[in-house]
Amino acid sequence: MKLEIRTYGDPVLRQKGARIEKIAPEIKKLVADMFDTMYDARGVGLAAQQVGHALQLTVVDVRGIKDRPSTMQVNGKTVDPEALMPLVLINPELKLSGETFTGAEGCLSFPEIFADISRPSEVEVTAMDEKGHQVSFRAGGLLAKAVQHEFDHLQGILFIDRMKSETKRELKSELDALAEKTKLALKKKK
Ligand code: ZN
């Protein structure tokens, strides 16, 4: 089932996600709904906050994106990221490494807004999947970027927080308009 994507200005996007101690049926249902929502919106990642739940849960799928390749290693062996997608990351922990890499980013909670963001080029991820199995891998390229972007969401951090102040200034009127639109829509719902 497709869920409503929360946009900038919705306070849930600023909430730190609670750890998930038990993978209850509601969590499995939420994971399935998050995939439906992400694929429908053609995103490569979606965090629980973006569908209104402040939880340590995100889904990622970088399949099909050839112009921005991803790399992946499991137990020190290089693997094909396509074979391991999609990813469900519950209570993820990250170790960042590599040089800083700058590339364009977008976010489903900021429709039509894109900006260059600098992030470390590699990341080591440890998490749990929706079956309760441990997930560990090393990622580079687009996947490293996507995982860091989604991990930020789980802490209530948004990509605008990582933009250069100059870029944020250039986008200010668009961002303010989006936040205003979101707040009006939330008021109407109450
Ligand atoms: Zn995002």
Coordinates of C-alpha atoms in Angstrom, one line a residue, residues 3-178:
L3 CA 1.8 5.9 1.8
E4 CA 1.7 9.6 1.8
I5 CA 5.3 11.1 1.6
R6 CA 5.9 13.7 4.2
T7 CA 7.4 16.9 2.9
Y8 CA 9.7 19.5 4.3
G9 CA 8.0 21.5 7.1
D10 CA 6.4 18.4 8.6
P11 CA 7.8 18.1 12.1
V12 CA 8.1 14.3 11.9
L13 CA 11.1 14.8 9.5
R14 CA 13.0 16.4 12.4
Q15 CA 12.4 13.5 14.9
K16 CA 15.1 11.1 15.7
G17 CA 13.9 7.6 15.1
A18 CA 13.3 5.2 18.0
R19 CA 15.2 1.9 18.0
I20 CA 13.2 -1.1 16.9
E21 CA 13.6 -3.8 19.5
K22 CA 11.1 -6.3 18.1
I23 CA 10.1 -6.9 14.4
A24 CA 6.4 -7.0 15.0
P25 CA 4.0 -7.7 12.1
E26 CA 3.3 -3.9 11.9
I27 CA 6.9 -3.3 11.1
K28 CA 6.9 -5.9 8.3
K29 CA 3.8 -4.2 6.9
L30 CA 5.4 -0.8 7.2
V31 CA 8.5 -2.1 5.3
A32 CA 6.3 -3.5 2.5
D33 CA 4.4 -0.2 2.3
M34 CA 7.6 1.8 2.3
F35 CA 8.8 -0.2 -0.8
D36 CA 5.5 0.4 -2.6
T37 CA 5.8 4.1 -1.8
M38 CA 9.5 4.4 -2.8
Y39 CA 9.1 2.6 -6.1
D40 CA 6.0 4.6 -7.0
A41 CA 8.0 7.8 -6.4
R42 CA 11.0 6.4 -8.2
G43 CA 13.3 7.0 -5.3
V44 CA 16.5 5.0 -4.4
G45 CA 15.8 5.3 -0.6
L46 CA 13.1 6.1 1.9
A47 CA 13.2 6.5 5.6
A48 CA 10.4 5.8 8.0
Q49 CA 10.2 9.5 9.0
Q50 CA 9.3 10.3 5.4
V51 CA 6.0 8.3 5.8
G52 CA 5.3 9.6 9.3
H53 CA 7.1 7.1 11.6
A54 CA 10.0 8.2 13.7
L55 CA 11.8 4.8 13.7
Q56 CA 15.3 3.5 13.0
L57 CA 14.2 2.0 9.7
T58 CA 15.0 2.7 6.1
V59 CA 14.8 1.0 2.7
V60 CA 17.2 1.4 -0.2
D61 CA 17.3 0.1 -3.8
V62 CA 19.8 1.4 -6.2
R63 CA 19.0 -1.1 -9.0
G64 CA 18.7 0.2 -12.5
I65 CA 20.8 3.4 -12.0
K66 CA 23.7 2.9 -14.4
D67 CA 25.0 6.5 -14.7
R68 CA 25.9 6.6 -11.0
P69 CA 27.4 3.2 -10.2
S70 CA 27.4 1.6 -6.7
T71 CA 30.0 -0.7 -5.2
M72 CA 29.5 -3.3 -2.5
Q73 CA 31.6 -5.6 -0.5
V74 CA 30.5 -8.3 1.9
N75 CA 33.1 -10.0 4.2
G76 CA 35.8 -8.3 2.2
K77 CA 34.6 -9.8 -1.1
T78 CA 33.3 -7.6 -3.9
V79 CA 29.7 -8.4 -4.8
D80 CA 27.3 -7.2 -7.4
P81 CA 25.0 -4.6 -5.6
E82 CA 22.2 -5.5 -7.9
A83 CA 22.1 -9.0 -6.5
L84 CA 21.7 -7.8 -2.9
M85 CA 19.0 -5.2 -3.5
P86 CA 16.6 -4.2 -2.1
L87 CA 18.0 -3.4 1.3
V88 CA 16.0 -3.1 4.6
L89 CA 18.1 -1.4 7.3
I90 CA 16.8 -1.5 10.8
N91 CA 18.8 0.2 13.6
P92 CA 21.7 0.9 11.2
E93 CA 25.1 1.9 12.3
L94 CA 27.6 3.5 10.0
K95 CA 31.4 3.9 9.9
L96 CA 32.4 6.5 7.3
S97 CA 35.7 6.4 5.4
G98 CA 37.3 7.4 2.1
E99 CA 37.7 10.8 0.6
T100 CA 35.0 13.3 0.5
F101 CA 33.0 13.1 -2.7
T102 CA 30.6 15.8 -3.9
G103 CA 27.5 14.9 -6.1
A104 CA 24.0 15.9 -6.8
E105 CA 21.3 14.8 -4.3
G106 CA 17.6 14.9 -4.2
C107 CA 15.1 13.9 -1.6
L108 CA 11.5 12.6 -1.9
S109 CA 10.5 15.0 0.9
F110 CA 11.8 18.0 -1.2
P111 CA 10.2 17.5 -4.6
E112 CA 12.1 19.1 -7.5
I113 CA 14.9 20.4 -5.3
F114 CA 18.4 19.2 -6.0
A115 CA 21.8 20.3 -4.7
D116 CA 25.4 19.2 -4.5
I117 CA 26.2 17.5 -1.2
S118 CA 29.7 16.4 0.0
R119 CA 29.9 13.1 1.9
P120 CA 32.6 10.5 2.6
S121 CA 32.9 8.2 -0.5
E122 CA 32.7 4.9 1.5
V123 CA 30.7 3.6 4.3
E124 CA 30.6 0.4 6.4
V125 CA 27.1 -0.5 7.4
T126 CA 25.8 -2.8 10.1
A127 CA 22.1 -3.3 10.5
M128 CA 19.3 -5.8 10.9
D129 CA 16.8 -6.7 8.1
E130 CA 13.1 -7.3 8.4
K131 CA 13.7 -11.0 9.2
G132 CA 15.9 -10.1 12.1
H133 CA 19.1 -11.2 10.3
Q134 CA 22.2 -9.1 10.6
V135 CA 23.3 -7.2 7.5
S136 CA 26.9 -6.0 7.1
F137 CA 28.5 -4.6 4.0
R138 CA 30.8 -1.9 2.7
A139 CA 29.4 0.5 0.1
G140 CA 30.8 3.0 -2.3
G141 CA 29.4 5.2 -5.1
L142 CA 25.7 6.0 -5.2
L143 CA 24.9 3.3 -2.6
A144 CA 27.3 4.9 0.0
K145 CA 25.6 8.3 -0.7
A146 CA 22.1 6.8 -0.4
V147 CA 22.8 5.0 2.8
Q148 CA 24.3 8.2 4.4
H149 CA 21.3 10.3 3.2
E150 CA 18.8 7.8 4.7
F151 CA 20.8 7.4 7.9
D152 CA 20.6 11.1 8.4
H153 CA 16.8 11.0 8.1
L154 CA 16.7 8.5 10.9
Q155 CA 18.5 11.1 13.1
G156 CA 16.2 13.9 12.0
I157 CA 18.9 15.4 9.8
L158 CA 18.0 16.6 6.3
F159 CA 20.1 17.1 3.2
I160 CA 19.6 20.9 3.5
D161 CA 21.6 20.7 6.7
R162 CA 24.6 19.5 4.6
M163 CA 24.3 22.0 1.8
K164 CA 26.8 24.8 1.5
S165 CA 25.3 27.9 3.0
E166 CA 25.6 29.6 -0.4
T167 CA 23.4 26.8 -2.0
K168 CA 20.9 27.0 0.8
R169 CA 20.7 30.8 0.4
E170 CA 20.0 30.3 -3.4
L171 CA 17.2 27.8 -2.6
K172 CA 15.8 29.7 0.3
S173 CA 12.6 31.0 -1.4
E174 CA 11.8 27.5 -2.7
L175 CA 12.4 25.9 0.7
D176 CA 10.3 28.5 2.5
A177 CA 7.5 28.0 0.0
L178 CA 7.6 24.2 0.4

